[in-house]
Short mmCIF file of C-alpha atoms and ligand atoms in Angstrom, two decimals:
data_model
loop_
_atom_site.label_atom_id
_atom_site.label_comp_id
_atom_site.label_asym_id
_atom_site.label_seq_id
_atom_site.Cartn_x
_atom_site.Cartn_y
_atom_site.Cartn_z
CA UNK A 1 -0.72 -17.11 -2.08
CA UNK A 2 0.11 -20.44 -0.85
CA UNK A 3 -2.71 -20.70 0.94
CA UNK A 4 -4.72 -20.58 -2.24
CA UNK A 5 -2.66 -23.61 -3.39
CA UNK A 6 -5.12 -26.33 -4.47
CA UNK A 7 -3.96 -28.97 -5.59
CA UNK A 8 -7.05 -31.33 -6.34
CA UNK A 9 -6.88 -32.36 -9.95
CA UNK A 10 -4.96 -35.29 -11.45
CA UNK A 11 -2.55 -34.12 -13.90
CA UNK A 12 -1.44 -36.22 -16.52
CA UNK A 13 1.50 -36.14 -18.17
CA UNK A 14 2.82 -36.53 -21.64
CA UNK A 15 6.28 -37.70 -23.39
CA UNK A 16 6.58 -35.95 -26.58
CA UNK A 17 10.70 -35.82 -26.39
CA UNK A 18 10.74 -37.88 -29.02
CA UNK A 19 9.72 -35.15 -31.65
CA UNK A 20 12.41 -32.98 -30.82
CA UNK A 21 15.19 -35.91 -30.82
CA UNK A 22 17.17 -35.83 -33.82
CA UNK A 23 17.62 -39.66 -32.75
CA UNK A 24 14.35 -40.61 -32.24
CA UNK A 25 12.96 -43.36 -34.63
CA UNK A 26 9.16 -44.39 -36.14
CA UNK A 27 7.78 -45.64 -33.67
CA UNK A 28 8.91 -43.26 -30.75
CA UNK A 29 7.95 -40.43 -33.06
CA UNK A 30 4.41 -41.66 -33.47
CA UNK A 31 3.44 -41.90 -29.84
CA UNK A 32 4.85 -38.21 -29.47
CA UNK A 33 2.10 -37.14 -31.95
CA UNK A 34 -0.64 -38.83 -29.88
CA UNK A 35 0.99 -37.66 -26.97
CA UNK A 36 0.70 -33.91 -28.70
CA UNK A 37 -2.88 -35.01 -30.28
CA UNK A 38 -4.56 -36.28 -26.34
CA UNK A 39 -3.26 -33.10 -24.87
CA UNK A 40 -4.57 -30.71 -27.83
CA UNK A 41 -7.86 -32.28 -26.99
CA UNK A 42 -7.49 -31.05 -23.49
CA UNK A 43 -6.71 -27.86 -24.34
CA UNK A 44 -9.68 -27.71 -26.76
CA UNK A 45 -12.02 -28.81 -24.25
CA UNK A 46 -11.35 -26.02 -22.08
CA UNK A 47 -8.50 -27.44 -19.85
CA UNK A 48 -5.29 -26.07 -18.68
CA UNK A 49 -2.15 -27.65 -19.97
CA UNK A 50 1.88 -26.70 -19.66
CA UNK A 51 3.80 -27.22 -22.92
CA UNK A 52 7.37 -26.56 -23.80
CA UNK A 53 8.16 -23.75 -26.05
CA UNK A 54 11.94 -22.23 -26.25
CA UNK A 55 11.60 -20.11 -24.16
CA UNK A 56 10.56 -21.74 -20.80
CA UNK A 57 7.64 -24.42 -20.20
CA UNK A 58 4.24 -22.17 -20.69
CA UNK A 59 0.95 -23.01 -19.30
CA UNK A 60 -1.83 -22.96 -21.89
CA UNK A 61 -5.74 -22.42 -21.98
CA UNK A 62 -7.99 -21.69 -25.25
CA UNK A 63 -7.50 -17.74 -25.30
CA UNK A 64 -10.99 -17.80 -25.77
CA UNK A 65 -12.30 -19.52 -22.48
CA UNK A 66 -12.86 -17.28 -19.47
CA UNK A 67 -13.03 -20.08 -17.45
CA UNK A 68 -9.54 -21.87 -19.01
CA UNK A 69 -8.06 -18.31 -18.28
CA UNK A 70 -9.20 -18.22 -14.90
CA UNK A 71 -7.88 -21.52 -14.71
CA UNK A 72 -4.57 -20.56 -15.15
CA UNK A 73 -4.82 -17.77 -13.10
CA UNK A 74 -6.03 -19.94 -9.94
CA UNK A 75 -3.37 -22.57 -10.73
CA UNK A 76 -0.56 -20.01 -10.79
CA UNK A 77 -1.88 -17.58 -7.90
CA UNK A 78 -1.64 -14.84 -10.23
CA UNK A 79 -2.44 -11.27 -9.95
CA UNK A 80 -5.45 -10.84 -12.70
CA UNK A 81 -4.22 -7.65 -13.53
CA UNK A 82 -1.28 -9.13 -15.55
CA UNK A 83 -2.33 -10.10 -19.24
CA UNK A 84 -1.18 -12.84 -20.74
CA UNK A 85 0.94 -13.43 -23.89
CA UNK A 86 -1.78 -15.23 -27.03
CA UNK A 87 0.10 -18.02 -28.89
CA UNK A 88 -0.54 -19.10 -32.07
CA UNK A 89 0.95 -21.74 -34.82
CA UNK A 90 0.63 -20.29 -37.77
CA UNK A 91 0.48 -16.08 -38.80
CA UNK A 92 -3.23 -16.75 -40.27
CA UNK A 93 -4.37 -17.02 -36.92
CA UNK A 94 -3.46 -13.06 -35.77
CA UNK A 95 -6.52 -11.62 -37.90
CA UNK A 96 -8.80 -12.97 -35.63
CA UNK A 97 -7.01 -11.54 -32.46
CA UNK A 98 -5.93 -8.16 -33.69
CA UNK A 99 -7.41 -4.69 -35.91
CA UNK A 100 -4.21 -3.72 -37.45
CA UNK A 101 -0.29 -4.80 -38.11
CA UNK A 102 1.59 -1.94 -38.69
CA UNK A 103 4.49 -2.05 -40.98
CA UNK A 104 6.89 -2.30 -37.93
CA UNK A 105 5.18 -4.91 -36.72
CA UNK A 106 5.11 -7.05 -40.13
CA UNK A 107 8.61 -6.64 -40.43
CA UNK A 108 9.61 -7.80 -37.03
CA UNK A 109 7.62 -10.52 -37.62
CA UNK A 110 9.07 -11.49 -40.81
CA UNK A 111 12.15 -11.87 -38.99
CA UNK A 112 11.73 -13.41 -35.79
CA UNK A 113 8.55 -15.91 -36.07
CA UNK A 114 8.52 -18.00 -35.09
CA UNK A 115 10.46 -16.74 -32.03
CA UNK A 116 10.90 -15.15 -28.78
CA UNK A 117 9.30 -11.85 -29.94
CA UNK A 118 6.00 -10.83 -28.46
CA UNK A 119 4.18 -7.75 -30.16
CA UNK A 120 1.66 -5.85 -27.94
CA UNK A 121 -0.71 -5.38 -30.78
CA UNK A 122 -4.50 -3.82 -30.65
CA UNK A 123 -6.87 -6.53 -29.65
CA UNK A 124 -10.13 -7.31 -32.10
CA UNK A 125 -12.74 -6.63 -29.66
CA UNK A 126 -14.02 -10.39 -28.02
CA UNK A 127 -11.68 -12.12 -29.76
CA UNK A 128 -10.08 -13.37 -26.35
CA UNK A 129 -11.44 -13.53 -22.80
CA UNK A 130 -11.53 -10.03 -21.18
CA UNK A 131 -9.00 -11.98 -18.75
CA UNK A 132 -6.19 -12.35 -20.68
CA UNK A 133 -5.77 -8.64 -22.04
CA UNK A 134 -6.47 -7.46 -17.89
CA UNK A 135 -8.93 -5.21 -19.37
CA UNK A 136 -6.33 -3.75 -21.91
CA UNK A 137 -7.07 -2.06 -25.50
CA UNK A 138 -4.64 -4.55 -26.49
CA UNK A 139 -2.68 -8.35 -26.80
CA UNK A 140 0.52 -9.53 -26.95
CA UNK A 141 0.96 -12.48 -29.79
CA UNK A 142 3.89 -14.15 -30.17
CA UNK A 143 4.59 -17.74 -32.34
CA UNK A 144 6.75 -19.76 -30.17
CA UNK A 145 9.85 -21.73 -32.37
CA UNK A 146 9.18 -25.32 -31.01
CA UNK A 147 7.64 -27.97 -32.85
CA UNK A 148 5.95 -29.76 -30.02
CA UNK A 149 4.50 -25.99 -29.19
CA UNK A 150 3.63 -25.58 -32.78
CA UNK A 151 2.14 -28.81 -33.31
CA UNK A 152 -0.37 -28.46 -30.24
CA UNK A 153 -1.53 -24.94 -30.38
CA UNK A 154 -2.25 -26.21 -34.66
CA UNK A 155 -3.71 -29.31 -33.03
CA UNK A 156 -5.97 -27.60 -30.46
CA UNK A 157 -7.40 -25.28 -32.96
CA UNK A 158 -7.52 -22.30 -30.84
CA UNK A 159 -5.19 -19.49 -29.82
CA UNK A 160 -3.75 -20.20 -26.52
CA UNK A 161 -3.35 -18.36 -23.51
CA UNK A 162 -0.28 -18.84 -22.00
CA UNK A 163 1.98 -17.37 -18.97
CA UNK A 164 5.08 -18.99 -18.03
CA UNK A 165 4.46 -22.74 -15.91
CA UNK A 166 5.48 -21.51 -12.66
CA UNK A 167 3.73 -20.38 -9.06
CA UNK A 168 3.36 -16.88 -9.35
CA UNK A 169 6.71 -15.52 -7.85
CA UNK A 170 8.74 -18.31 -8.47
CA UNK A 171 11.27 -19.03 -11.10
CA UNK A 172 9.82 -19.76 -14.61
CA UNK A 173 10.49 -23.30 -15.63
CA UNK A 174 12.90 -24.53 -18.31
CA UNK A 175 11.87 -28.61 -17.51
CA UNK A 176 9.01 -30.31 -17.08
CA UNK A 177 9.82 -31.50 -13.87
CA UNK A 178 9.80 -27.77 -12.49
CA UNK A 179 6.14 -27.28 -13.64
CA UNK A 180 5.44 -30.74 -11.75
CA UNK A 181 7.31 -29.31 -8.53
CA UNK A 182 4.84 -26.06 -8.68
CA UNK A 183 1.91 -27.15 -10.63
CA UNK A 184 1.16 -30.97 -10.29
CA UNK A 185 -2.39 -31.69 -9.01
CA UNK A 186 -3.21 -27.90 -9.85
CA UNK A 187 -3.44 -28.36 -13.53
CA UNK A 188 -4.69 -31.19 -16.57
CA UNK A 189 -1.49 -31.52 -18.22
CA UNK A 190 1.93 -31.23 -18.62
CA UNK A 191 3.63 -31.83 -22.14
CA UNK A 192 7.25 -32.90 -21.40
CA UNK A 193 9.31 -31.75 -24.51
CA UNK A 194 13.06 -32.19 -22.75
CA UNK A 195 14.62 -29.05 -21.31
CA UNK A 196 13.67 -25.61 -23.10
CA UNK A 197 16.27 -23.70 -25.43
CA UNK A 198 16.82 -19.45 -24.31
CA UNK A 199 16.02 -20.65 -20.90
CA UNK A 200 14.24 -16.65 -20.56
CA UNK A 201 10.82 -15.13 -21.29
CA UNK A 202 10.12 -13.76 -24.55
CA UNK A 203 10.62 -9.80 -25.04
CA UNK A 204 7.75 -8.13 -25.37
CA UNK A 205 7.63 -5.07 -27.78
CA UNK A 206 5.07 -1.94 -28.95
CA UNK A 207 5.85 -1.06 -32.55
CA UNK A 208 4.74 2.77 -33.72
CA UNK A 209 3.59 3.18 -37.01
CA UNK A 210 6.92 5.40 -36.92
CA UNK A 211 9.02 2.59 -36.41
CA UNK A 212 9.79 2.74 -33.26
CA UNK A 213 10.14 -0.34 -31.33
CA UNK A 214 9.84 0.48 -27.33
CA UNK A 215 10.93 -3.16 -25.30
CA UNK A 216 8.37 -3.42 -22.48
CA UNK A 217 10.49 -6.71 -21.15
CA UNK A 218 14.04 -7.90 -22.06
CA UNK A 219 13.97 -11.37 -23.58
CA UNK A 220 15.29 -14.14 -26.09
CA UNK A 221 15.27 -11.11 -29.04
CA UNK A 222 17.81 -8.85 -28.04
CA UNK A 223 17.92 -5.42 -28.55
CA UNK A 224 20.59 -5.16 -31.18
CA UNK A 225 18.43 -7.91 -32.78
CA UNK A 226 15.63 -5.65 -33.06
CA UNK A 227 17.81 -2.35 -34.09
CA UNK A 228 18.76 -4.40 -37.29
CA UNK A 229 14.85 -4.47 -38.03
CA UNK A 230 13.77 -1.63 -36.82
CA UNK A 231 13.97 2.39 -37.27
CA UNK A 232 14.82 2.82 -33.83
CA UNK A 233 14.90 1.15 -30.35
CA UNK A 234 13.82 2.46 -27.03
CA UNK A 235 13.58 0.74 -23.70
CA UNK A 236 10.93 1.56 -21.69
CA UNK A 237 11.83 4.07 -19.13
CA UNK A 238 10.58 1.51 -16.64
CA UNK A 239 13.02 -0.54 -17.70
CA UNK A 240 15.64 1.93 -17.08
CA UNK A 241 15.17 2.64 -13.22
CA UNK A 242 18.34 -0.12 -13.36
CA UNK A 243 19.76 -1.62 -10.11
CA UNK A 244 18.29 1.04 -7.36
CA UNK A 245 14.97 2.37 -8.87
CA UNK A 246 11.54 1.55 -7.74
CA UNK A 247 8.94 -0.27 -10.58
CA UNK A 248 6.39 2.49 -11.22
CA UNK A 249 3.25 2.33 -10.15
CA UNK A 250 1.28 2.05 -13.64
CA UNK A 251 3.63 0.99 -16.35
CA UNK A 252 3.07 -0.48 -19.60
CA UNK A 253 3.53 -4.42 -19.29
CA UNK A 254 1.90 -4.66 -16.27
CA UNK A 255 4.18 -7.95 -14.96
CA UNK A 256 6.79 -4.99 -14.82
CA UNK A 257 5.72 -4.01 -11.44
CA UNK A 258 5.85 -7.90 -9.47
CA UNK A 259 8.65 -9.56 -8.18
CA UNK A 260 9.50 -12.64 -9.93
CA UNK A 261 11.54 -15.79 -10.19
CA UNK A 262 12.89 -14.96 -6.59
CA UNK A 263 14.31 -17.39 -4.35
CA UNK A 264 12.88 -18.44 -0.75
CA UNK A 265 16.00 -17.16 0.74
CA UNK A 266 18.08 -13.53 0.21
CA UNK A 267 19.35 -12.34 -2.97
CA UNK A 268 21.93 -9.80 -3.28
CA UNK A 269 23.93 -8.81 -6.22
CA UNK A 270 27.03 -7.56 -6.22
CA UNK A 271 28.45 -5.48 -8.88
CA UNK A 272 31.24 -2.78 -9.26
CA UNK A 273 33.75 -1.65 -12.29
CA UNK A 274 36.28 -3.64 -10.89
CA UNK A 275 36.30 -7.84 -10.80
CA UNK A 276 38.76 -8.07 -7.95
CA UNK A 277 36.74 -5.89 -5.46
CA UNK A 278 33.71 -7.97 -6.83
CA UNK A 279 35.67 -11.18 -5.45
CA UNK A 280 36.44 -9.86 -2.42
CA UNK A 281 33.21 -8.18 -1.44
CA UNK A 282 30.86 -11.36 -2.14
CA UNK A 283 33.89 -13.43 -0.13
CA UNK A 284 33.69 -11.20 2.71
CA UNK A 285 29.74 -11.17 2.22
CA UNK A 286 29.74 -14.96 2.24
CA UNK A 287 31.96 -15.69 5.59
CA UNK A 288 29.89 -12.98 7.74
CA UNK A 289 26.93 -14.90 6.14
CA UNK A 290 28.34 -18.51 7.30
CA UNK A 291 29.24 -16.67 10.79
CA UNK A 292 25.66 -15.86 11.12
CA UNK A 293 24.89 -19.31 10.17
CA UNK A 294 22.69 -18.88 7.24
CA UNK A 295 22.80 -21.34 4.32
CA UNK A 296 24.73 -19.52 1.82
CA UNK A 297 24.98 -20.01 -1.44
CA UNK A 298 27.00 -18.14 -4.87
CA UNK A 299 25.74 -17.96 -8.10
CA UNK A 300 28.77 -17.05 -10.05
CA UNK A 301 30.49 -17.13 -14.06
CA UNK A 302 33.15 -20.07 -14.23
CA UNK A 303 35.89 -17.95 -14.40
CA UNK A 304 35.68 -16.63 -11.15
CA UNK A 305 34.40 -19.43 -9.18
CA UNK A 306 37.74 -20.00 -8.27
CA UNK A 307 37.98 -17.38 -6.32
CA UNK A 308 34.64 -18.39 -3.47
CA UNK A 309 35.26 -20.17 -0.43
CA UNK A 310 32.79 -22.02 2.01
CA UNK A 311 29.75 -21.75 0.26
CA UNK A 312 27.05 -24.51 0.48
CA UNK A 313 26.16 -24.09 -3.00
CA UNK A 314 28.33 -22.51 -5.85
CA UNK A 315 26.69 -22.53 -9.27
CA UNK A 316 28.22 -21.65 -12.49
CA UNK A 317 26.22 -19.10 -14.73
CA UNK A 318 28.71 -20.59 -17.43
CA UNK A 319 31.57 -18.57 -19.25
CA UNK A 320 31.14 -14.90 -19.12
CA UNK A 321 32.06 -14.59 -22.58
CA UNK A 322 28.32 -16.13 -23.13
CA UNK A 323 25.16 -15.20 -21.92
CA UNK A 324 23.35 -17.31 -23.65
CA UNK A 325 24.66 -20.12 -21.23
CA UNK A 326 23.52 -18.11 -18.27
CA UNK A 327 20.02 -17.26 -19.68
CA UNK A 328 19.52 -21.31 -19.85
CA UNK A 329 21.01 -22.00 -16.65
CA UNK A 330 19.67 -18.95 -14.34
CA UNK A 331 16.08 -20.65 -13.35
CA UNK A 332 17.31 -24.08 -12.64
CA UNK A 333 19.96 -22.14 -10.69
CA UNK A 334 17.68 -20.65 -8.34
CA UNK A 335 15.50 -23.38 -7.82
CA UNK A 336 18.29 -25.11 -6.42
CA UNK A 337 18.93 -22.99 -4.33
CA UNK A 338 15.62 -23.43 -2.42
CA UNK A 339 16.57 -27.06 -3.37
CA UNK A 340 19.77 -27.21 -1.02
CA UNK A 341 17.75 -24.96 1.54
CA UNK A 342 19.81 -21.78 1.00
CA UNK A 343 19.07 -18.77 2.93
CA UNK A 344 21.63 -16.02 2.03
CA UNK A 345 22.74 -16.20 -1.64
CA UNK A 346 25.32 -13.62 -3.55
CA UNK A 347 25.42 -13.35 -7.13
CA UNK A 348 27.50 -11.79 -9.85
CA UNK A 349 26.20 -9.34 -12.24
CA UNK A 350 25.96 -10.34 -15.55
CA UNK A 351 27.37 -7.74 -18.63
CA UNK A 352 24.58 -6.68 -20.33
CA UNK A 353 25.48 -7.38 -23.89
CA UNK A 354 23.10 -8.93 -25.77
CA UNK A 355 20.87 -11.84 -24.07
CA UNK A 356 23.18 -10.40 -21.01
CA UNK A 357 20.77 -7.55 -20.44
CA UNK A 358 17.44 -9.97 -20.27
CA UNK A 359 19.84 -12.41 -17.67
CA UNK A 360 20.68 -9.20 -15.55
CA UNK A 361 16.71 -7.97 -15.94
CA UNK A 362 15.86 -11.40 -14.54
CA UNK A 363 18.58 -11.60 -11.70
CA UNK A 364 17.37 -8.29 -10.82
CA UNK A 365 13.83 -8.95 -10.03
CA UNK A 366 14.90 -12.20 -8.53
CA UNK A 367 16.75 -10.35 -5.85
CA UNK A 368 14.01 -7.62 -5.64
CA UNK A 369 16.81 -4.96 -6.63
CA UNK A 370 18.87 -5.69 -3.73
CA UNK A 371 22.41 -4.80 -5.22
CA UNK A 372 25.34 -4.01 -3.30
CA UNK A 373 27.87 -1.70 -5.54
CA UNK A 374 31.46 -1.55 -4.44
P1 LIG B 401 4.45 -14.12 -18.62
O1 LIG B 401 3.09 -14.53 -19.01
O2 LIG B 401 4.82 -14.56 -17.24
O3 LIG B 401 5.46 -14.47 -19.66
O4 LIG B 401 4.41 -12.53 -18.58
C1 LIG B 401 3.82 -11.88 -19.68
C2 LIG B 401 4.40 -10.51 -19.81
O5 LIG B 401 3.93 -9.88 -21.00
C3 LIG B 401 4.03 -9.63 -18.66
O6 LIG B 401 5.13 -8.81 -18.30
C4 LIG B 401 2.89 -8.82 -19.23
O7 LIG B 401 2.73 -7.62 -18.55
C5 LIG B 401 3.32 -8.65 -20.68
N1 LIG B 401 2.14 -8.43 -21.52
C6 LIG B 401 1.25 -9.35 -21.91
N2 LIG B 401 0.26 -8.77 -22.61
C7 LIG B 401 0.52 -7.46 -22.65
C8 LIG B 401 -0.15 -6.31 -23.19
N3 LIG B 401 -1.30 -6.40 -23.86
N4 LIG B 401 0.42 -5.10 -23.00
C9 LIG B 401 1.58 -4.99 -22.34
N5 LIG B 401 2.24 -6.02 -21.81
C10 LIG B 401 1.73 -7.24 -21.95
MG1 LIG B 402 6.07 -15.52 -15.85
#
C-alpha cells in the first residue's frame, strides 16, 4: 500500500480549538469560524479534508463527488469495497440520502444524535457516489456530537463522506497531529479541533422494522445503551467469532473482514480467568522477548503495571474500573509504540463491559487475533 503513498498536495491546516475551549474569548472564537468557514469551502469544492468529530479525526469529501470519494480512498490506500459512513449536521438532511426510517431507527435516533451511532439505512438511489455505499443497497448516516464537525458539514452544504483520518491499517487518529503523521501532503486539509472525546469508531447498527437492533461494529454507543432503546439487541455473529475465530468471508459491514489499527511490530494479547497467571505469563513473555532482543513493549491497566519488568515501553490503558479511559487512550497507545520502535508488544485484555467490549474489539483486530489464553 505504501507504495501507493503520494504525497504531492499541500495540505493546509486549520486551528479551530478555540470553538471547543470553554476559555476561549471573541476574538479567538471568530478566527475558529473562518477557520471552519475556508475549510467548508474546500470541502464544497470537491476537496478532501480531516475534521475532528468525537469519535476520532474523520476524513471528509462531499458524499456526492465520485471523485472527492475516490479521493479519500487514494489518500487512505483503502480497499473500495469498504463503504463509508455519510455525515450530516442536521436530521433534515437524511431524506435526501435514504427511502425509509423505520420506527427503530427514529427512536435510536432520538436518543443518540447527535452521537456515536451509525444506522445502516436503505440508500435513495444516486443520492451519494456509488463509491461510498461499495455498491451496497444501503448507507450508514450518523450525526457526529462536535461542534466544529457540526458547524462544517452545515457550512459545506453537503453530506460528507467520511472514514476515519488514518492510512488504511493503521490506528485511527484521536489528534490532529496523527492525521498529519499519515496524511500530510496526501490530502487539502486538516481541521485541528484539540484531541477527540470516545477516542473509538462509532457503532454501526441495522434496525428491523421488528425492533431488532443487530451491532455490525462495537463503538462509542454501547450495547446496554442500545437495549434501553431498543426491543432487542443482537451482535452480529461475525462479531462473535471472539478471540480465535476467523472474519468471514462476506459479512455485513464489510470493514469487518480487514485488519486495522495494528502496530508495525507483534501484538499478542494475553488473557485468562485469573490476573496473577495474566502477570506472570506476559512477564515471562516479555523477558524471552528482551532475550531475543526485540523491542518490547506492554500495554497494560494501571493497576497492574506494577507488576512488568524491563519493558521499553509500558503504557497505561488507565484504571480498569473505566473503559472509557482506555477507549481514549488505545490509538495514541499504539502509535507509540511504532513511535519508540517496538517490535514485540503484550497487552492486557480489557473486560468487556460497556465501552470495554468496543476497546477489546479494537485491541483484537490490532493484534490480528493473536491471543495467548492461560
Ligand atoms: P470507518 O469509515 O473506518 O469508520 O469504517 C466504517 C465502517 O462502517 C466499516 O466497518 C464499514 O463496513 C461500515 N459501514 C459503512 N457503511 C455501511 C453499510 N452501508 N453497510 C454496512 N456497514 C457499513
Ligand atoms: Mg477506520
Amino acid at each position: 500500500m505504501r507504495d501507493q503513498d503520494q504525497r504531492d498536495k499541500h495540505t493546509r491546516y486549520w486551528d479551530a480549538t478555540a470553538w471547543v475551549s470553554p476559555s476561549a474569548d471573541g476574538l479567538a472564537e471568530a478566527k475558529a469560524e473562518e477557520a471552519i468557514a475556508e475549510a467548508a469551502q474546500v470541502l464544497a469544492g470537491g476537496g478532501t479534508v480531516a475534521f475532528p468529530t468525537e469519535t476520532v479525526y474523520g476524513l471528509g469529501g462531499d458524499a456526492r463527488s465520485t471523485e472527492a470519494v475516490e479521493n479519500i480512498f487514494k489518500a487512505k490506500g483503502r480497499p473500495s469495497d469498504n463503504p463509508l459512513i455519510v455525515h450530516i449536521a442536521e436530521e433534515s438532511q437524511l431524506a435526501e440520502l435514504v427511502t425509509e426510517v423505520n420506527d427503530t431507527a427514529r427512536r435510536l435516533m432520538a436518543e443518540f444524535w447527535p452521537g456515536p451511532l451509525t444506522l445502516v439505512l436503505p440508500v435513495r438511489p444516486g443520492a451519494v457516489s456509488p463509491r461510498v455505499t461499495a455498491g451496497l443497497s444501503t448507507v450508514g448516516v450518523r450525526m457526529p456530537d462536535h461542534a466544529v464537525a457540526l458547524r462544517l458539514i452545515a457550512a459545506a452544504g453537503c453530506p460528507v463522506a467520511a472514514p476515519s483520518a488514518n492510512r488504511s491499517g493503521r490506528p485511527s487518529p484521536t489528534l490532529a497531529s496523527h492525521v498529519g503523521e499519515d496524511l500530510d501532503g496526501a490530502i487539502d486539509g486538516i481541521v485541528d479541533g484539540g484531541p477527540t472525546g470516545v477516542g473509538l469508531e462509532s457503532t454501526v447498527v441495522e434496525c428491523g422494522a421488528d425492533g431488532m437492533v443487530t451491532v455490525l461494529r462495537p463503538g462509542g454507543i454501547t450495547v446496554e445503551e442500545l437495549a434501553r432503546v431498543a426491543a432487542s439487541v443482537q451482535l452480529d455473529p461475525a462479531l462473535e467469532s471472539g478471540g480465535g475465530g476467523e472474519a468471514p468471508a462476506r459479512p455485513k459491514a464489510p470493514g469487518m473482514k480487514y485488519t486495522h489499527y495494528a502496530p508495525s511490530g507483534s501484538l499478542r494479547i494475553v488473557m485468562g480467568a485469573s490476573q496473577e497467571a495474566v502477570a506472570a505469563r506476559i512477564q515471562a513473555e516479555l523477558d524471552a522477548a528482551n532475550a531475543r532482543g526485540e523491542v518490547t513493549g506492554i500495554l497494560a491497566f494501571e493497576e497492574h503495571l506494577a507488576k512488568y519488568h524491563g519493558a521499553h515501553t509500558m503504557l497505561s490503558l488507565g484504571s480498569l474500573a473505566a473503559p472509557e479511559t482506555a477507549a481514549q487512550r488505545l490509538y495514541a497507545a499504539l502509535r507509540q509504540f511504532d513511535e519508540a520502535g517496538a517490535t514485540y508488544m503484550l497487552a492486557e485484555a480489557c473486560p468487556e463491559e460497556g465501552l470495554g467490549a468496543a476497546v477489546m474489539n479494537r485491541l483484537l483486530k490490532a493484534a490480528g487475533h493473536e491471543v495467548i489464553y492461560v
